[in-house]
């Protein structure tokens, strides 16, 4: 009986975990597109804006250029270290910010 319950728990977890991951990804993508913020950025009170307009970049800028392109480039050796070190420059923009034409600013609103 315990083996059956254990098997059911593992099966249920195998179904629920991917659904949870997909749900979180959709929520993050929605927030990035609509507000220029992830859940973490909302908590920290910061958001992403386009450098040229100061406005939210939307799906293409925030999700594709800034996030997906950065993820692809992370396969290059030492890219992550270089990207992180860019934060210490005067403009405090990382490589992915330069590539996407964005910057992180304090949000004008809270959660």
Tab-separated table of N, CA, C and O in Angstrom:
chain	number	residue	atom	x	y	z
A	1	UNK	N	0.821	-1.192	0.000
A	1	UNK	CA	0.000	0.000	0.000
A	1	UNK	C	0.871	1.265	0.000
A	1	UNK	O	0.594	2.205	-0.733
A	2	UNK	N	1.905	1.293	0.845
A	2	UNK	CA	2.794	2.449	0.917
A	2	UNK	C	3.490	2.668	-0.417
A	2	UNK	O	3.703	3.806	-0.831
A	3	UNK	N	3.823	1.589	-1.100
A	3	UNK	CA	4.483	1.685	-2.396
A	3	UNK	C	3.539	2.298	-3.428
A	3	UNK	O	3.954	3.113	-4.250
A	4	UNK	N	2.265	1.942	-3.356
A	4	UNK	CA	1.270	2.488	-4.264
A	4	UNK	C	1.100	3.991	-4.034
A	4	UNK	O	1.079	4.773	-4.978
A	5	UNK	N	1.001	4.407	-2.779
A	5	UNK	CA	0.864	5.828	-2.454
A	5	UNK	C	2.109	6.588	-2.873
A	5	UNK	O	2.028	7.678	-3.438
A	6	UNK	N	3.268	6.008	-2.639
A	6	UNK	CA	4.523	6.638	-3.034
A	6	UNK	C	4.577	6.805	-4.551
A	6	UNK	O	4.996	7.844	-5.053
A	7	UNK	N	4.141	5.787	-5.275
A	7	UNK	CA	4.115	5.858	-6.739
A	7	UNK	C	3.157	6.922	-7.234
A	7	UNK	O	3.443	7.636	-8.198
A	8	UNK	N	1.997	7.036	-6.584
A	8	UNK	CA	1.031	8.072	-6.955
A	8	UNK	C	1.591	9.464	-6.697
A	8	UNK	O	1.396	10.381	-7.493
A	9	UNK	N	2.282	9.626	-5.582
A	9	UNK	CA	2.880	10.924	-5.241
A	9	UNK	C	3.924	11.319	-6.277
A	9	UNK	O	3.979	12.471	-6.714
A	10	UNK	N	4.750	10.374	-6.679
A	10	UNK	CA	5.779	10.646	-7.686
A	10	UNK	C	5.121	10.988	-9.016
A	10	UNK	O	5.525	11.931	-9.703
A	11	UNK	N	4.070	10.255	-9.379
A	11	UNK	CA	3.357	10.532	-10.624
A	11	UNK	C	2.709	11.898	-10.617
A	11	UNK	O	2.756	12.630	-11.604
A	12	UNK	N	2.094	12.252	-9.484
A	12	UNK	CA	1.461	13.554	-9.359
A	12	UNK	C	2.498	14.675	-9.439
A	12	UNK	O	2.284	15.692	-10.111
A	13	UNK	N	3.618	14.482	-8.792
A	13	UNK	CA	4.702	15.458	-8.841
A	13	UNK	C	5.249	15.594	-10.256
A	13	UNK	O	5.559	16.700	-10.701
A	14	UNK	N	5.332	14.484	-10.961
A	14	UNK	CA	5.832	14.513	-12.337
A	14	UNK	C	4.915	15.321	-13.245
A	14	UNK	O	5.363	15.891	-14.242
A	15	UNK	N	3.635	15.382	-12.901
A	15	UNK	CA	2.685	16.168	-13.688
A	15	UNK	C	2.662	17.623	-13.219
A	15	UNK	O	2.669	18.549	-14.022
A	16	UNK	N	2.654	17.852	-11.917
A	16	UNK	CA	2.504	19.196	-11.377
A	16	UNK	C	3.747	20.074	-11.539
A	16	UNK	O	3.629	21.274	-11.772
A	17	UNK	N	4.925	19.495	-11.401
A	17	UNK	CA	6.152	20.292	-11.476
A	17	UNK	C	6.303	20.986	-12.832
A	17	UNK	O	6.532	22.209	-12.880
A	18	UNK	N	6.173	20.256	-13.951
A	18	UNK	CA	6.270	20.964	-15.241
A	18	UNK	C	5.191	22.033	-15.409
A	18	UNK	O	5.458	23.092	-15.978
A	19	UNK	N	3.989	21.779	-14.910
A	19	UNK	CA	2.931	22.783	-14.995
A	19	UNK	C	3.295	24.029	-14.195
A	19	UNK	O	3.028	25.158	-14.627
A	20	UNK	N	3.888	23.838	-13.035
A	20	UNK	CA	4.328	24.959	-12.211
A	20	UNK	C	5.412	25.772	-12.920
A	20	UNK	O	5.364	27.003	-12.943
A	21	UNK	N	6.371	25.093	-13.520
A	21	UNK	CA	7.455	25.775	-14.238
A	21	UNK	C	6.903	26.556	-15.433
A	21	UNK	O	7.270	27.716	-15.654
A	22	UNK	N	5.996	25.941	-16.185
A	22	UNK	CA	5.399	26.611	-17.339
A	22	UNK	C	4.581	27.819	-16.890
A	22	UNK	O	4.657	28.896	-17.487
A	23	UNK	N	3.815	27.670	-15.818
A	23	UNK	CA	3.009	28.775	-15.296
A	23	UNK	C	3.899	29.938	-14.871
A	23	UNK	O	3.608	31.102	-15.190
A	24	UNK	N	4.980	29.651	-14.157
A	24	UNK	CA	5.903	30.698	-13.735
A	24	UNK	C	6.523	31.400	-14.942
A	24	UNK	O	6.640	32.631	-14.960
A	25	UNK	N	6.903	30.636	-15.963
A	25	UNK	CA	7.490	31.230	-17.163
A	25	UNK	C	6.486	32.154	-17.861
A	25	UNK	O	6.846	33.253	-18.307
A	26	UNK	N	5.245	31.748	-17.936
A	26	UNK	CA	4.204	32.570	-18.573
A	26	UNK	C	3.970	33.851	-17.767
A	26	UNK	O	3.859	34.938	-18.342
A	27	UNK	N	3.917	33.740	-16.448
A	27	UNK	CA	3.724	34.917	-15.592
A	27	UNK	C	4.897	35.882	-15.754
A	27	UNK	O	4.701	37.095	-15.923
A	28	UNK	N	6.115	35.360	-15.728
A	28	UNK	CA	7.302	36.214	-15.888
A	28	UNK	C	7.278	36.915	-17.253
A	28	UNK	O	7.566	38.105	-17.348
A	29	UNK	N	6.942	36.160	-18.304
A	29	UNK	CA	6.894	36.721	-19.654
A	29	UNK	C	5.821	37.806	-19.750
A	29	UNK	O	6.046	38.857	-20.345
A	30	UNK	N	4.706	37.573	-19.129
A	30	UNK	CA	3.613	38.565	-19.127
A	30	UNK	C	4.056	39.849	-18.416
A	30	UNK	O	3.843	40.954	-18.914
A	31	UNK	N	4.667	39.701	-17.238
A	31	UNK	CA	5.139	40.870	-16.499
A	31	UNK	C	6.232	41.609	-17.280
A	31	UNK	O	6.244	42.835	-17.323
A	32	UNK	N	7.167	40.865	-17.877
A	32	UNK	CA	8.239	41.496	-18.659
A	32	UNK	C	7.665	42.298	-19.813
A	32	UNK	O	8.103	43.417	-20.089
A	33	UNK	N	6.704	41.723	-20.509
A	33	UNK	CA	6.120	42.370	-21.681
A	33	UNK	C	5.279	43.578	-21.288
A	33	UNK	O	5.407	44.650	-21.867
A	34	UNK	N	4.434	43.417	-20.285
A	34	UNK	CA	3.492	44.476	-19.897
A	34	UNK	C	4.140	45.590	-19.077
A	34	UNK	O	3.887	46.772	-19.305
A	35	UNK	N	4.981	45.200	-18.101
A	35	UNK	CA	5.510	46.170	-17.139
A	35	UNK	C	7.017	46.403	-17.230
A	35	UNK	O	7.532	47.300	-16.567
A	36	UNK	N	7.736	45.561	-17.965
A	36	UNK	CA	9.192	45.652	-17.974
A	36	UNK	C	9.788	45.128	-16.679
A	36	UNK	O	10.872	45.532	-16.275
A	37	UNK	N	9.057	44.242	-16.010
A	37	UNK	CA	9.491	43.716	-14.720
A	37	UNK	C	9.231	42.217	-14.637
A	37	UNK	O	8.241	41.733	-15.152
A	38	UNK	N	10.133	41.525	-13.952
A	38	UNK	CA	9.874	40.161	-13.535
A	38	UNK	C	9.330	40.242	-12.111
A	38	UNK	O	9.266	41.325	-11.532
A	39	UNK	N	8.960	39.112	-11.540
A	39	UNK	CA	8.501	39.105	-10.153
A	39	UNK	C	9.592	39.678	-9.245
A	39	UNK	O	9.325	40.507	-8.375
A	40	UNK	N	10.838	39.268	-9.464
A	40	UNK	CA	11.954	39.766	-8.657
A	40	UNK	C	12.156	41.265	-8.795
A	40	UNK	O	12.413	41.967	-7.817
A	41	UNK	N	12.032	41.789	-10.020
A	41	UNK	CA	12.177	43.227	-10.236
A	41	UNK	C	11.035	43.986	-9.556
A	41	UNK	O	11.228	45.079	-9.043
A	42	UNK	N	9.839	43.419	-9.553
A	42	UNK	CA	8.712	44.048	-8.852
A	42	UNK	C	9.020	44.160	-7.357
A	42	UNK	O	8.787	45.193	-6.746
A	43	UNK	N	9.548	43.078	-6.784
A	43	UNK	CA	9.881	43.077	-5.359
A	43	UNK	C	10.956	44.121	-5.055
A	43	UNK	O	10.892	44.818	-4.043
A	44	UNK	N	11.936	44.250	-5.952
A	44	UNK	CA	13.030	45.207	-5.747
A	44	UNK	C	12.665	46.640	-6.144
A	44	UNK	O	13.430	47.578	-5.874
A	45	UNK	N	11.516	46.823	-6.807
A	45	UNK	CA	11.095	48.165	-7.201
A	45	UNK	C	11.884	48.730	-8.363
A	45	UNK	O	12.124	49.936	-8.431
A	46	UNK	N	12.284	47.870	-9.306
A	46	UNK	CA	13.018	48.306	-10.491
A	46	UNK	C	12.319	47.763	-11.732
A	46	UNK	O	11.509	46.849	-11.658
A	47	UNK	N	12.625	48.368	-12.892
A	47	UNK	CA	12.049	47.885	-14.138
A	47	UNK	C	12.983	48.193	-15.301
A	47	UNK	O	13.917	48.991	-15.173
A	48	UNK	N	12.702	47.566	-16.432
A	48	UNK	CA	13.500	47.734	-17.642
A	48	UNK	C	12.835	48.762	-18.541
A	48	UNK	O	11.625	48.704	-18.759
A	49	UNK	N	13.629	49.709	-19.059
A	49	UNK	CA	13.113	50.693	-20.025
A	49	UNK	C	14.083	50.779	-21.202
A	49	UNK	O	15.259	50.459	-21.089
A	50	UNK	N	13.559	51.230	-22.323
A	50	UNK	CA	14.413	51.468	-23.492
A	50	UNK	C	15.266	52.704	-23.219
A	50	UNK	O	14.788	53.680	-22.647
A	51	UNK	N	16.509	52.649	-23.621
A	51	UNK	CA	17.439	53.747	-23.366
A	51	UNK	C	17.053	54.995	-24.169
A	51	UNK	O	17.229	56.113	-23.707
A	52	UNK	N	16.481	54.814	-25.369
A	52	UNK	CA	16.173	55.954	-26.234
A	52	UNK	C	14.863	56.653	-25.884
A	52	UNK	O	14.715	57.846	-26.125
A	53	UNK	N	13.904	55.933	-25.297
A	53	UNK	CA	12.596	56.542	-25.011
A	53	UNK	C	12.257	56.606	-23.523
A	53	UNK	O	11.375	57.363	-23.136
A	54	UNK	N	12.915	55.773	-22.716
A	54	UNK	CA	12.572	55.701	-21.303
A	54	UNK	C	11.278	54.945	-21.052
A	54	UNK	O	10.775	54.912	-19.936
A	55	UNK	N	10.723	54.338	-22.095
A	55	UNK	CA	9.467	53.597	-21.998
A	55	UNK	C	9.738	52.096	-21.979
A	55	UNK	O	10.810	51.634	-22.375
A	56	UNK	N	8.746	51.335	-21.560
A	56	UNK	CA	8.829	49.881	-21.575
A	56	UNK	C	9.066	49.395	-23.006
A	56	UNK	O	8.410	49.868	-23.930
A	57	UNK	N	9.982	48.458	-23.183
A	57	UNK	CA	10.309	47.957	-24.506
A	57	UNK	C	9.359	46.909	-25.041
A	57	UNK	O	9.361	46.609	-26.225
A	58	UNK	N	8.560	46.311	-24.178
A	58	UNK	CA	7.605	45.307	-24.629
A	58	UNK	C	8.249	43.952	-24.882
A	58	UNK	O	9.361	43.665	-24.443
A	59	UNK	N	7.553	43.126	-25.619
A	59	UNK	CA	7.957	41.745	-25.830
A	59	UNK	C	9.293	41.614	-26.562
A	59	UNK	O	10.179	40.889	-26.122
A	60	UNK	N	9.436	42.308	-27.683
A	60	UNK	CA	10.651	42.140	-28.494
A	60	UNK	C	11.886	42.580	-27.724
A	60	UNK	O	12.867	41.836	-27.621
A	61	UNK	N	11.853	43.755	-27.143
A	61	UNK	CA	13.021	44.266	-26.432
A	61	UNK	C	13.302	43.499	-25.149
A	61	UNK	O	14.414	43.035	-24.920
A	62	UNK	N	12.291	43.367	-24.296
A	62	UNK	CA	12.506	42.781	-22.969
A	62	UNK	C	12.643	41.262	-23.001
A	62	UNK	O	13.477	40.707	-22.289
A	63	UNK	N	11.826	40.599	-23.770
A	63	UNK	CA	11.847	39.134	-23.765
A	63	UNK	C	12.829	38.573	-24.784
A	63	UNK	O	13.656	37.733	-24.446
A	64	UNK	N	12.740	39.022	-26.021
A	64	UNK	CA	13.587	38.437	-27.061
A	64	UNK	C	15.020	38.951	-27.012
A	64	UNK	O	15.958	38.169	-26.881
A	65	UNK	N	15.193	40.256	-27.137
A	65	UNK	CA	16.556	40.794	-27.192
A	65	UNK	C	17.289	40.671	-25.862
A	65	UNK	O	18.426	40.224	-25.811
A	66	UNK	N	16.634	41.076	-24.801
A	66	UNK	CA	17.324	41.128	-23.510
A	66	UNK	C	17.455	39.755	-22.858
A	66	UNK	O	18.477	39.433	-22.280
A	67	UNK	N	16.429	38.942	-22.916
A	67	UNK	CA	16.422	37.680	-22.192
A	67	UNK	C	16.890	36.511	-23.061
A	67	UNK	O	17.837	35.812	-22.702
A	68	UNK	N	16.240	36.297	-24.203
A	68	UNK	CA	16.581	35.139	-25.039
A	68	UNK	C	17.971	35.292	-25.637
A	68	UNK	O	18.770	34.346	-25.597
A	69	UNK	N	18.296	36.462	-26.169
A	69	UNK	CA	19.630	36.672	-26.730
A	69	UNK	C	20.704	36.498	-25.667
A	69	UNK	O	21.738	35.871	-25.908
A	70	UNK	N	20.449	36.997	-24.473
A	70	UNK	CA	21.400	36.836	-23.376
A	70	UNK	C	21.575	35.361	-23.021
A	70	UNK	O	22.678	34.907	-22.747
A	71	UNK	N	20.475	34.611	-23.027
A	71	UNK	CA	20.537	33.181	-22.740
A	71	UNK	C	21.365	32.456	-23.803
A	71	UNK	O	22.176	31.591	-23.484
A	72	UNK	N	21.180	32.809	-25.068
A	72	UNK	CA	21.949	32.187	-26.154
A	72	UNK	C	23.432	32.509	-25.999
A	72	UNK	O	24.288	31.630	-26.109
A	73	UNK	N	23.745	33.769	-25.727
A	73	UNK	CA	25.147	34.180	-25.583
A	73	UNK	C	25.813	33.586	-24.353
A	73	UNK	O	27.035	33.493	-24.291
A	74	UNK	N	25.032	33.163	-23.380
A	74	UNK	CA	25.618	32.602	-22.165
A	74	UNK	C	26.372	31.305	-22.431
A	74	UNK	O	27.127	30.842	-21.577
A	75	UNK	N	26.213	30.739	-23.612
A	75	UNK	CA	26.985	29.558	-23.988
A	75	UNK	C	28.434	29.887	-24.340
A	75	UNK	O	29.275	28.998	-24.437
A	76	UNK	N	28.734	31.150	-24.534
A	76	UNK	CA	30.107	31.568	-24.845
A	76	UNK	C	30.901	31.578	-23.546
A	76	UNK	O	30.467	32.169	-22.554
A	77	UNK	N	32.068	30.920	-23.541
A	77	UNK	CA	32.880	30.901	-22.313
A	77	UNK	C	33.178	32.319	-21.812
A	77	UNK	O	33.480	33.220	-22.601
A	78	UNK	N	33.036	32.514	-20.528
A	78	UNK	CA	33.326	33.761	-19.817
A	78	UNK	C	32.341	34.896	-20.126
A	78	UNK	O	32.505	36.006	-19.633
A	79	UNK	N	31.328	34.634	-20.956
A	79	UNK	CA	30.358	35.692	-21.263
A	79	UNK	C	29.668	36.187	-19.992
A	79	UNK	O	29.520	37.397	-19.794
A	80	UNK	N	29.241	35.271	-19.140
A	80	UNK	CA	28.522	35.669	-17.920
A	80	UNK	C	29.385	36.572	-17.046
A	80	UNK	O	28.902	37.575	-16.505
A	81	UNK	N	30.658	36.242	-16.914
A	81	UNK	CA	31.554	37.054	-16.087
A	81	UNK	C	31.716	38.461	-16.682
A	81	UNK	O	31.660	39.457	-15.960
A	82	UNK	N	31.872	38.531	-17.986
A	82	UNK	CA	32.018	39.828	-18.650
A	82	UNK	C	30.723	40.627	-18.517
A	82	UNK	O	30.742	41.822	-18.217
A	83	UNK	N	29.590	39.953	-18.729
A	83	UNK	CA	28.291	40.610	-18.623
A	83	UNK	C	28.106	41.214	-17.234
A	83	UNK	O	27.689	42.369	-17.096
A	84	UNK	N	28.426	40.460	-16.208
A	84	UNK	CA	28.275	40.933	-14.830
A	84	UNK	C	29.225	42.096	-14.539
A	84	UNK	O	28.846	43.070	-13.885
A	85	UNK	N	30.455	42.009	-15.038
A	85	UNK	CA	31.429	43.070	-14.765
A	85	UNK	C	31.033	44.414	-15.381
A	85	UNK	O	31.440	45.465	-14.891
A	86	UNK	N	30.231	44.385	-16.435
A	86	UNK	CA	29.791	45.629	-17.065
A	86	UNK	C	28.982	46.501	-16.104
A	86	UNK	O	28.879	47.703	-16.304
A	87	UNK	N	28.386	45.924	-15.075
A	87	UNK	CA	27.572	46.681	-14.128
A	87	UNK	C	28.404	47.731	-13.390
A	87	UNK	O	27.874	48.722	-12.896
A	88	UNK	N	29.732	47.530	-13.364
A	88	UNK	CA	30.614	48.455	-12.660
A	88	UNK	C	31.060	49.627	-13.526
A	88	UNK	O	31.801	50.489	-13.073
A	89	UNK	N	30.612	49.672	-14.777
A	89	UNK	CA	30.915	50.813	-15.637
A	89	UNK	C	30.116	52.021	-15.173
A	89	UNK	O	29.174	51.905	-14.392
A	90	UNK	N	30.458	53.180	-15.678
A	90	UNK	CA	29.781	54.410	-15.259
A	90	UNK	C	28.276	54.371	-15.541
A	90	UNK	O	27.470	54.819	-14.725
A	91	UNK	N	27.869	53.803	-16.692
A	91	UNK	CA	26.440	53.779	-17.032
A	91	UNK	C	25.689	52.622	-16.373
A	91	UNK	O	24.469	52.548	-16.461
A	92	UNK	N	26.395	51.730	-15.703
A	92	UNK	CA	25.824	50.588	-14.974
A	92	UNK	C	24.897	49.743	-15.848
A	92	UNK	O	23.878	49.242	-15.390
A	93	UNK	N	25.263	49.583	-17.115
A	93	UNK	CA	24.495	48.736	-18.037
A	93	UNK	C	25.334	47.522	-18.397
A	93	UNK	O	26.492	47.656	-18.779
A	94	UNK	N	24.729	46.349	-18.283
A	94	UNK	CA	25.424	45.102	-18.624
A	94	UNK	C	25.409	44.909	-20.140
A	94	UNK	O	24.758	45.653	-20.871
A	95	UNK	N	26.129	43.894	-20.613
A	95	UNK	CA	26.199	43.622	-22.052
A	95	UNK	C	24.797	43.439	-22.622
A	95	UNK	O	24.463	43.985	-23.682
A	96	UNK	N	23.952	42.668	-21.920
A	96	UNK	CA	22.607	42.424	-22.441
A	96	UNK	C	21.793	43.718	-22.523
A	96	UNK	O	20.931	43.843	-23.389
A	97	UNK	N	22.072	44.691	-21.672
A	97	UNK	CA	21.411	45.993	-21.778
A	97	UNK	C	21.868	46.733	-23.031
A	97	UNK	O	21.057	47.339	-23.733
A	98	UNK	N	23.162	46.691	-23.309
A	98	UNK	CA	23.687	47.348	-24.507
A	98	UNK	C	23.131	46.706	-25.768
A	98	UNK	O	22.762	47.411	-26.714
A	99	UNK	N	23.073	45.385	-25.807
A	99	UNK	CA	22.556	44.680	-26.982
A	99	UNK	C	21.085	44.992	-27.231
A	99	UNK	O	20.656	45.118	-28.381
A	100	UNK	N	20.309	45.108	-26.171
A	100	UNK	CA	18.870	45.354	-26.299
A	100	UNK	C	18.509	46.833	-26.298
A	100	UNK	O	17.369	47.190	-26.572
A	101	UNK	N	19.466	47.697	-25.987
A	101	UNK	CA	19.174	49.128	-25.920
A	101	UNK	C	18.312	49.479	-24.714
A	101	UNK	O	17.416	50.309	-24.808
A	102	UNK	N	18.614	48.838	-23.569
A	102	UNK	CA	17.807	49.049	-22.368
A	102	UNK	C	18.654	49.485	-21.190
A	102	UNK	O	19.877	49.453	-21.239
A	103	UNK	N	17.962	49.871	-20.127
A	103	UNK	CA	18.602	50.135	-18.843
A	103	UNK	C	17.590	49.805	-17.758
A	103	UNK	O	16.394	49.787	-18.002
A	104	UNK	N	18.079	49.554	-16.557
A	104	UNK	CA	17.216	49.269	-15.418
A	104	UNK	C	17.093	50.542	-14.591
A	104	UNK	O	18.094	51.189	-14.288
A	105	UNK	N	15.860	50.903	-14.250
A	105	UNK	CA	15.591	52.112	-13.479
A	105	UNK	C	14.679	51.780	-12.304
A	105	UNK	O	14.061	50.721	-12.267
A	106	UNK	N	14.573	52.717	-11.363
A	106	UNK	CA	13.628	52.538	-10.261
A	106	UNK	C	12.215	52.638	-10.839
A	106	UNK	O	11.939	53.503	-11.658
A	107	UNK	N	11.365	51.740	-10.398
A	107	UNK	CA	9.981	51.744	-10.879
A	107	UNK	C	9.221	52.912	-10.271
A	107	UNK	O	9.437	53.269	-9.101
A	108	UNK	N	8.323	53.485	-11.034
A	108	UNK	CA	7.526	54.609	-10.556
A	108	UNK	C	6.340	54.141	-9.716
A	108	UNK	O	5.609	54.939	-9.184
A	109	UNK	N	6.174	52.824	-9.631
A	109	UNK	CA	5.067	52.280	-8.874
A	109	UNK	C	5.518	51.001	-8.186
A	109	UNK	O	6.510	50.401	-8.560
A	110	UNK	N	4.800	50.596	-7.177
A	110	UNK	CA	5.124	49.389	-6.428
A	110	UNK	C	4.230	48.248	-6.885
A	110	UNK	O	3.412	48.398	-7.776
A	111	UNK	N	4.370	47.114	-6.164
A	111	UNK	CA	3.551	45.936	-6.451
A	111	UNK	C	2.112	46.338	-6.596
A	111	UNK	O	1.352	45.880	-7.304
